[in-house]
Short mmCIF file of N, CA and C in Angstrom, two decimals:
data_model
loop_
_atom_site.label_atom_id
_atom_site.label_comp_id
_atom_site.label_asym_id
_atom_site.label_seq_id
_atom_site.Cartn_x
_atom_site.Cartn_y
_atom_site.Cartn_z
N MET A 1 -11.43 26.36 13.05
CA MET A 1 -12.21 25.17 13.11
C MET A 1 -11.79 24.15 14.38
N HIS A 2 -13.08 23.62 15.08
CA HIS A 2 -13.27 22.93 16.42
C HIS A 2 -12.70 21.68 16.32
N ARG A 3 -13.47 21.17 15.12
CA ARG A 3 -13.09 19.51 14.99
C ARG A 3 -11.81 19.58 13.80
N ASN A 4 -11.65 18.16 13.82
CA ASN A 4 -10.18 17.86 12.26
C ASN A 4 -11.70 17.69 11.14
N PHE A 5 -11.04 17.72 10.08
CA PHE A 5 -11.57 17.41 8.69
C PHE A 5 -10.36 16.92 7.64
N THR A 6 -10.95 15.88 7.56
CA THR A 6 -9.83 15.34 6.38
C THR A 6 -10.88 14.45 5.31
N GLN A 7 -10.33 14.66 4.20
CA GLN A 7 -11.20 14.04 2.91
C GLN A 7 -10.09 13.12 2.61
N LEU A 8 -9.44 12.16 2.50
CA LEU A 8 -8.28 11.59 2.38
C LEU A 8 -8.70 10.39 1.49
N TYR A 9 -8.12 9.60 0.02
CA TYR A 9 -9.23 8.87 -1.10
C TYR A 9 -7.37 8.17 -1.15
N LEU A 10 -7.37 7.30 -1.56
CA LEU A 10 -6.53 6.07 -2.05
C LEU A 10 -6.92 5.39 -3.04
N HIS A 11 -6.25 5.05 -4.45
CA HIS A 11 -6.25 4.12 -4.91
C HIS A 11 -5.49 2.95 -4.74
N LEU A 12 -5.54 1.79 -4.52
CA LEU A 12 -4.86 0.72 -4.21
C LEU A 12 -5.11 0.05 -5.26
N VAL A 13 -3.84 -1.05 -5.49
CA VAL A 13 -4.01 -2.26 -6.28
C VAL A 13 -2.41 -3.03 -5.85
N TRP A 14 -2.75 -4.74 -6.28
CA TRP A 14 -2.14 -5.79 -5.98
C TRP A 14 -2.64 -6.40 -6.83
N GLY A 15 -1.09 -7.77 -7.27
CA GLY A 15 -1.65 -8.69 -7.75
C GLY A 15 -1.56 -10.03 -6.93
N THR A 16 -2.18 -11.21 -7.78
CA THR A 16 -1.72 -12.10 -6.96
C THR A 16 -0.60 -12.86 -7.51
N TRP A 17 -0.10 -14.00 -6.47
CA TRP A 17 1.30 -14.20 -6.66
C TRP A 17 1.87 -14.56 -8.22
N ASP A 18 2.62 -14.31 -8.38
CA ASP A 18 3.48 -14.72 -10.10
C ASP A 18 2.75 -14.02 -10.99
N ARG A 19 1.46 -13.31 -10.49
CA ARG A 19 0.46 -12.57 -11.27
C ARG A 19 -0.44 -14.11 -12.00
N LEU A 20 -0.80 -15.04 -11.47
CA LEU A 20 -1.40 -16.32 -11.69
C LEU A 20 -2.76 -15.90 -11.52
N PRO A 21 -3.65 -16.52 -12.15
CA PRO A 21 -5.12 -16.26 -12.15
C PRO A 21 -5.69 -16.94 -11.25
N LEU A 22 -5.48 -16.43 -9.41
CA LEU A 22 -6.26 -16.87 -8.34
C LEU A 22 -7.52 -16.17 -8.36
N VAL A 23 -7.84 -15.16 -8.42
CA VAL A 23 -8.70 -14.54 -8.75
C VAL A 23 -10.11 -15.26 -8.90
N THR A 24 -10.46 -16.57 -9.08
CA THR A 24 -11.52 -17.12 -10.79
C THR A 24 -12.49 -16.42 -9.96
N PRO A 25 -14.14 -16.67 -10.83
CA PRO A 25 -15.14 -16.15 -10.65
C PRO A 25 -15.61 -16.70 -9.75
N ASP A 26 -15.39 -17.85 -9.16
CA ASP A 26 -16.64 -18.31 -8.27
C ASP A 26 -16.02 -17.99 -6.77
N ILE A 27 -14.60 -17.45 -6.75
CA ILE A 27 -14.28 -16.57 -5.28
C ILE A 27 -14.42 -15.28 -5.70
N GLN A 28 -14.52 -14.23 -6.38
CA GLN A 28 -14.30 -13.45 -7.14
C GLN A 28 -14.91 -12.12 -5.83
N GLU A 29 -16.42 -12.80 -5.59
CA GLU A 29 -17.03 -11.67 -4.95
C GLU A 29 -16.87 -12.41 -3.41
N VAL A 30 -16.46 -13.33 -3.10
CA VAL A 30 -16.10 -13.41 -1.72
C VAL A 30 -14.85 -12.78 -1.34
N ILE A 31 -13.54 -12.61 -2.17
CA ILE A 31 -12.58 -11.88 -1.69
C ILE A 31 -13.10 -10.64 -1.72
N TYR A 32 -13.83 -10.21 -2.42
CA TYR A 32 -13.86 -8.66 -2.46
C TYR A 32 -14.99 -7.93 -0.92
N ALA A 33 -15.66 -8.95 -0.67
CA ALA A 33 -16.61 -9.06 0.46
C ALA A 33 -15.31 -9.17 1.59
N ALA A 34 -14.63 -10.06 1.06
CA ALA A 34 -13.61 -9.96 2.81
C ALA A 34 -12.78 -8.56 2.67
N ILE A 35 -12.50 -8.16 1.42
CA ILE A 35 -11.59 -6.61 1.79
C ILE A 35 -12.58 -5.52 2.10
N VAL A 36 -13.51 -5.59 1.53
CA VAL A 36 -14.96 -4.48 1.88
C VAL A 36 -15.16 -4.60 3.21
N LYS A 37 -15.20 -5.69 3.64
CA LYS A 37 -15.29 -5.83 5.61
C LYS A 37 -14.00 -5.54 6.16
N GLN A 38 -12.95 -5.82 6.01
CA GLN A 38 -11.94 -5.34 6.34
C GLN A 38 -11.71 -3.70 6.72
N CYS A 39 -11.88 -3.59 5.19
CA CYS A 39 -11.79 -1.95 5.41
C CYS A 39 -13.11 -1.09 6.14
N SER A 40 -14.30 -1.63 6.89
CA SER A 40 -15.08 -1.06 6.91
C SER A 40 -14.28 -1.03 8.85
N GLN A 41 -14.04 -2.49 8.81
CA GLN A 41 -13.55 -2.40 10.36
C GLN A 41 -12.38 -1.48 10.87
N LEU A 42 -12.01 -1.04 9.55
CA LEU A 42 -10.25 -0.46 9.85
C LEU A 42 -11.08 0.94 9.38
N GLU A 43 -12.43 1.75 8.86
CA GLU A 43 -13.44 2.54 9.44
C GLU A 43 -12.78 3.37 8.30
N CYS A 44 -12.54 2.47 7.09
CA CYS A 44 -12.55 2.91 5.84
C CYS A 44 -13.88 3.11 5.01
N THR A 45 -13.87 3.81 3.96
CA THR A 45 -15.27 3.84 3.24
C THR A 45 -14.51 3.29 1.89
N VAL A 46 -15.13 2.54 1.43
CA VAL A 46 -14.88 1.35 0.08
C VAL A 46 -15.70 2.38 -0.98
N ILE A 47 -15.08 3.02 -1.51
CA ILE A 47 -15.87 3.95 -2.96
C ILE A 47 -16.06 2.46 -4.03
N THR A 48 -15.37 1.67 -4.47
CA THR A 48 -15.39 1.06 -5.36
C THR A 48 -14.03 -0.28 -5.05
N ILE A 49 -14.64 -1.57 -5.58
CA ILE A 49 -13.72 -2.55 -5.75
C ILE A 49 -13.84 -3.14 -6.79
N GLY A 50 -12.60 -4.26 -7.50
CA GLY A 50 -12.52 -4.59 -8.71
C GLY A 50 -11.12 -4.91 -9.28
N GLY A 51 -11.22 -5.70 -10.45
CA GLY A 51 -10.24 -6.17 -10.75
C GLY A 51 -10.03 -7.54 -11.61
N MET A 52 -9.28 -8.11 -12.03
CA MET A 52 -9.28 -9.67 -12.86
C MET A 52 -8.85 -10.59 -12.31
N THR A 53 -8.14 -11.45 -12.70
CA THR A 53 -8.05 -12.68 -12.61
C THR A 53 -7.02 -12.79 -11.52
N ASP A 54 -5.89 -11.97 -12.49
CA ASP A 54 -4.74 -11.68 -11.35
C ASP A 54 -4.54 -10.30 -9.96
N HIS A 55 -5.27 -9.37 -10.28
CA HIS A 55 -5.11 -8.46 -9.44
C HIS A 55 -6.43 -7.91 -9.39
N VAL A 56 -6.21 -6.93 -8.18
CA VAL A 56 -7.36 -6.41 -7.21
C VAL A 56 -7.12 -4.55 -7.28
N HIS A 57 -7.90 -3.55 -7.44
CA HIS A 57 -8.11 -2.47 -7.31
C HIS A 57 -8.86 -2.22 -6.11
N LEU A 58 -8.64 -1.40 -5.44
CA LEU A 58 -9.65 -0.95 -4.22
C LEU A 58 -9.64 0.63 -4.45
N LEU A 59 -10.63 1.63 -4.62
CA LEU A 59 -10.51 2.68 -4.34
C LEU A 59 -11.23 3.45 -2.84
N THR A 60 -10.70 3.98 -2.04
CA THR A 60 -11.04 4.24 -0.52
C THR A 60 -11.12 5.25 -0.19
N GLY A 61 -12.02 5.82 0.57
CA GLY A 61 -11.49 6.48 1.86
C GLY A 61 -11.07 6.12 3.03
N PHE A 62 -10.05 6.82 3.66
CA PHE A 62 -9.74 6.16 4.87
C PHE A 62 -9.35 7.59 6.05
N PRO A 63 -9.21 7.08 6.91
CA PRO A 63 -9.09 7.74 8.45
C PRO A 63 -7.56 8.45 8.18
N PRO A 64 -7.29 9.68 8.90
CA PRO A 64 -5.62 9.71 8.90
C PRO A 64 -5.01 8.89 9.68
N LYS A 65 -5.75 8.20 11.19
CA LYS A 65 -4.58 7.48 11.92
C LYS A 65 -5.00 6.17 11.49
N LEU A 66 -5.19 5.97 10.32
CA LEU A 66 -4.68 4.21 9.59
C LEU A 66 -3.26 4.47 8.65
N THR A 67 -2.46 4.09 8.80
CA THR A 67 -1.50 3.88 8.09
C THR A 67 -1.78 3.14 6.41
N ILE A 68 -1.15 3.43 5.25
CA ILE A 68 -1.13 3.01 4.12
C ILE A 68 -0.81 1.47 4.01
N SER A 69 0.11 1.06 4.62
CA SER A 69 0.64 -0.68 5.04
C SER A 69 -0.30 -0.97 5.66
N ASP A 70 -0.92 -1.02 7.17
CA ASP A 70 -1.69 -1.30 7.97
C ASP A 70 -2.96 -1.98 7.01
N LEU A 71 -3.41 -0.91 6.41
CA LEU A 71 -4.69 -1.20 5.76
C LEU A 71 -4.20 -1.97 4.66
N ILE A 72 -3.36 -1.89 3.60
CA ILE A 72 -2.95 -3.20 2.50
C ILE A 72 -3.03 -4.35 3.26
N GLY A 73 -1.92 -4.64 4.07
CA GLY A 73 -2.03 -5.78 5.07
C GLY A 73 -3.06 -6.38 5.48
N LYS A 74 -3.86 -5.65 5.86
CA LYS A 74 -5.03 -6.11 6.62
C LYS A 74 -5.91 -6.22 5.29
N ALA A 75 -5.85 -6.13 4.95
CA ALA A 75 -7.18 -6.29 3.44
C ALA A 75 -6.62 -7.43 2.58
N LYS A 76 -5.46 -7.56 1.96
CA LYS A 76 -4.91 -8.77 1.43
C LYS A 76 -4.78 -9.47 2.81
N GLY A 77 -4.53 -9.91 4.25
CA GLY A 77 -4.32 -10.74 4.69
C GLY A 77 -5.91 -11.37 4.94
N SER A 78 -6.56 -10.32 4.92
CA SER A 78 -8.00 -11.79 5.59
C SER A 78 -8.92 -12.04 4.75
N SER A 79 -8.45 -11.34 3.62
CA SER A 79 -9.07 -12.16 2.08
C SER A 79 -8.21 -13.24 1.95
N SER A 80 -7.12 -12.98 1.77
CA SER A 80 -5.79 -14.85 1.64
C SER A 80 -6.55 -15.33 3.13
N HIS A 81 -6.53 -15.37 3.87
CA HIS A 81 -7.08 -16.18 5.34
C HIS A 81 -8.07 -16.65 4.89
N LEU A 82 -9.01 -16.26 4.71
CA LEU A 82 -10.70 -16.49 4.32
C LEU A 82 -10.53 -17.57 3.20
N ILE A 83 -9.86 -17.34 2.11
CA ILE A 83 -10.01 -18.22 0.69
C ILE A 83 -8.86 -19.81 1.35
N THR A 84 -7.91 -19.30 1.89
CA THR A 84 -6.64 -20.42 2.38
C THR A 84 -7.64 -21.23 3.59
N HIS A 85 -8.00 -20.69 4.31
CA HIS A 85 -8.46 -21.78 5.48
C HIS A 85 -10.23 -22.20 5.51
N GLU A 86 -10.68 -21.25 4.95
CA GLU A 86 -12.13 -21.83 5.16
C GLU A 86 -13.09 -21.81 3.17
N ILE A 87 -12.46 -21.29 2.50
CA ILE A 87 -13.38 -21.21 0.90
C ILE A 87 -13.07 -22.66 0.72
N LYS A 88 -11.11 -21.80 0.43
CA LYS A 88 -10.81 -23.11 -0.65
C LYS A 88 -9.11 -23.99 0.15
N PRO A 89 -9.54 -24.53 1.42
CA PRO A 89 -8.32 -24.91 2.24
C PRO A 89 -7.52 -26.21 1.05
N GLY A 90 -6.22 -26.06 1.63
CA GLY A 90 -5.57 -26.79 0.72
C GLY A 90 -5.14 -26.85 -0.78
N GLU A 91 -5.65 -25.33 -1.19
CA GLU A 91 -5.70 -24.71 -2.77
C GLU A 91 -4.90 -23.73 -2.24
N PHE A 92 -4.01 -23.68 -3.09
CA PHE A 92 -3.01 -22.46 -3.74
C PHE A 92 -3.40 -21.11 -3.64
N PHE A 93 -3.46 -19.96 -2.78
CA PHE A 93 -3.72 -19.08 -2.86
C PHE A 93 -3.23 -18.08 -2.38
N LYS A 94 -2.44 -16.85 -2.74
CA LYS A 94 -1.59 -15.91 -2.22
C LYS A 94 -1.20 -14.44 -3.09
N TRP A 95 -1.80 -13.70 -2.34
CA TRP A 95 -0.96 -12.29 -3.15
C TRP A 95 0.33 -12.02 -2.99
N GLN A 96 0.62 -11.13 -3.69
CA GLN A 96 2.00 -10.88 -4.01
C GLN A 96 1.91 -9.89 -2.94
N GLY A 97 3.57 -10.03 -2.35
CA GLY A 97 4.33 -8.72 -1.62
C GLY A 97 4.50 -7.61 -1.32
N GLY A 98 4.00 -6.83 -2.90
CA GLY A 98 4.24 -5.72 -2.91
C GLY A 98 2.58 -4.84 -3.63
N TYR A 99 2.74 -3.89 -3.78
CA TYR A 99 1.10 -3.26 -4.18
C TYR A 99 1.47 -1.95 -4.82
N GLY A 100 0.78 -1.21 -5.28
CA GLY A 100 0.44 0.25 -5.70
C GLY A 100 -0.68 1.05 -4.91
N ALA A 101 -0.18 2.64 -4.34
CA ALA A 101 -0.82 3.25 -3.44
C ALA A 101 -0.83 4.48 -4.43
N PHE A 102 -1.81 5.03 -4.49
CA PHE A 102 -2.24 6.43 -5.07
C PHE A 102 -3.08 7.19 -4.07
N THR A 103 -2.39 8.65 -4.02
CA THR A 103 -3.72 9.50 -3.65
C THR A 103 -4.18 9.94 -5.09
N VAL A 104 -5.70 10.08 -4.44
CA VAL A 104 -6.76 10.65 -5.56
C VAL A 104 -7.55 11.91 -5.03
N SER A 105 -7.52 12.84 -5.67
CA SER A 105 -7.99 14.06 -5.41
C SER A 105 -9.20 13.77 -5.57
N GLY A 106 -10.72 14.60 -4.52
CA GLY A 106 -11.77 14.26 -4.76
C GLY A 106 -12.41 14.44 -5.99
N ASN A 107 -12.13 15.54 -6.73
CA ASN A 107 -12.70 15.77 -8.34
C ASN A 107 -12.04 14.54 -9.35
N GLN A 108 -11.24 13.24 -8.82
CA GLN A 108 -11.23 12.46 -10.08
C GLN A 108 -11.73 11.10 -9.29
N ILE A 109 -12.60 11.09 -8.45
CA ILE A 109 -12.69 9.76 -7.55
C ILE A 109 -14.13 9.51 -8.70
N GLU A 110 -14.89 10.32 -9.21
CA GLU A 110 -15.47 9.31 -10.71
C GLU A 110 -14.95 8.50 -11.53
N GLN A 111 -13.78 9.33 -12.06
CA GLN A 111 -12.90 8.82 -13.16
C GLN A 111 -12.27 7.43 -12.72
N ILE A 112 -11.72 7.47 -11.25
CA ILE A 112 -10.99 6.27 -11.00
C ILE A 112 -12.15 5.06 -11.05
N ALA A 113 -13.43 5.22 -10.29
CA ALA A 113 -13.99 4.44 -9.81
C ALA A 113 -14.82 3.88 -11.14
N ASP A 114 -14.68 4.51 -12.17
CA ASP A 114 -15.11 4.13 -13.73
C ASP A 114 -14.15 2.72 -14.09
N TYR A 115 -12.37 3.50 -13.77
CA TYR A 115 -11.38 2.76 -14.29
C TYR A 115 -11.72 1.24 -13.72
N ILE A 116 -11.94 1.40 -12.26
CA ILE A 116 -11.64 0.36 -11.48
C ILE A 116 -13.41 -0.74 -12.21
N ARG A 117 -14.40 0.05 -11.98
CA ARG A 117 -15.54 -0.86 -12.61
C ARG A 117 -15.53 -1.64 -13.93
N ASN A 118 -14.83 -0.69 -14.69
CA ASN A 118 -14.62 -1.46 -15.75
C ASN A 118 -13.28 -1.95 -16.64
N GLN A 119 -12.59 -2.37 -15.63
CA GLN A 119 -11.25 -3.51 -15.34
C GLN A 119 -11.47 -4.11 -17.04
N ALA A 120 -12.29 -5.14 -17.13
CA ALA A 120 -12.88 -6.49 -18.18
C ALA A 120 -12.77 -5.35 -19.35
N GLN A 121 -12.89 -4.33 -19.82
CA GLN A 121 -13.17 -3.44 -21.26
C GLN A 121 -11.52 -3.02 -21.48
N HIS A 122 -11.22 -2.23 -20.33
CA HIS A 122 -9.82 -1.98 -20.28
C HIS A 122 -8.62 -3.18 -20.58
N HIS A 123 -8.62 -3.80 -19.93
CA HIS A 123 -7.83 -5.27 -20.06
C HIS A 123 -7.82 -5.87 -21.75
N ARG A 124 -9.42 -5.63 -22.26
CA ARG A 124 -9.66 -6.49 -23.29
C ARG A 124 -8.78 -5.50 -24.77
N GLN A 125 -9.08 -4.28 -24.67
CA GLN A 125 -8.57 -3.20 -25.42
C GLN A 125 -7.06 -3.07 -24.79
N LYS A 126 -6.31 -3.35 -23.96
CA LYS A 126 -5.26 -3.28 -23.96
C LYS A 126 -4.81 -1.54 -23.70
N SER A 127 -5.58 -1.15 -23.32
CA SER A 127 -5.86 0.62 -23.47
C SER A 127 -5.52 1.22 -22.20
N LEU A 128 -5.42 2.08 -21.67
CA LEU A 128 -5.29 2.70 -20.48
C LEU A 128 -4.82 2.06 -19.37
N ILE A 129 -3.76 0.95 -19.64
CA ILE A 129 -3.28 0.23 -18.29
C ILE A 129 -2.40 0.57 -18.16
N SER A 130 -2.12 1.47 -17.26
CA SER A 130 -0.99 1.72 -16.44
C SER A 130 0.27 0.81 -16.03
N ASP A 131 1.37 1.59 -16.43
CA ASP A 131 2.79 0.05 -15.94
C ASP A 131 2.73 -0.50 -14.68
N TRP A 132 2.60 0.37 -13.74
CA TRP A 132 2.51 0.03 -12.26
C TRP A 132 1.38 -1.22 -12.47
N GLU A 133 0.48 -1.25 -12.97
CA GLU A 133 -0.55 -2.32 -13.22
C GLU A 133 -0.08 -3.40 -13.72
N LEU A 134 0.89 -3.26 -14.78
CA LEU A 134 1.07 -4.80 -15.30
C LEU A 134 2.44 -5.90 -14.75
N SER A 135 3.04 -4.45 -14.20
CA SER A 135 4.36 -5.59 -13.52
C SER A 135 4.18 -6.64 -11.85
#
């Protein structure tokens, strides 16, 4: 090979502070757009994003020069900054410090994307919810 070839995918999930319902419908799309914009600036390809009022899922392809901690830190930081300084200044909004990061095989992309797109249904049924998502 004359050039590098990588195909790296991550499923990331993180929660709001104390799992409070802070990702309200009025700001959900703004938060998602901020995360997608930050990912684009980091040369990541967002496959899908979704979640509930107390957590976010992100499925993305990412370049090998980027660390997972940089990606998640910048995605969380930019969205939190936007909400607390521009969208709802003076109101409480904060992400938890931790996150889950899982590598995804190329043949699992559509299954994981469907899971993320159907968060409301999964949570209504309380099925298919992994332990890491509940913590």
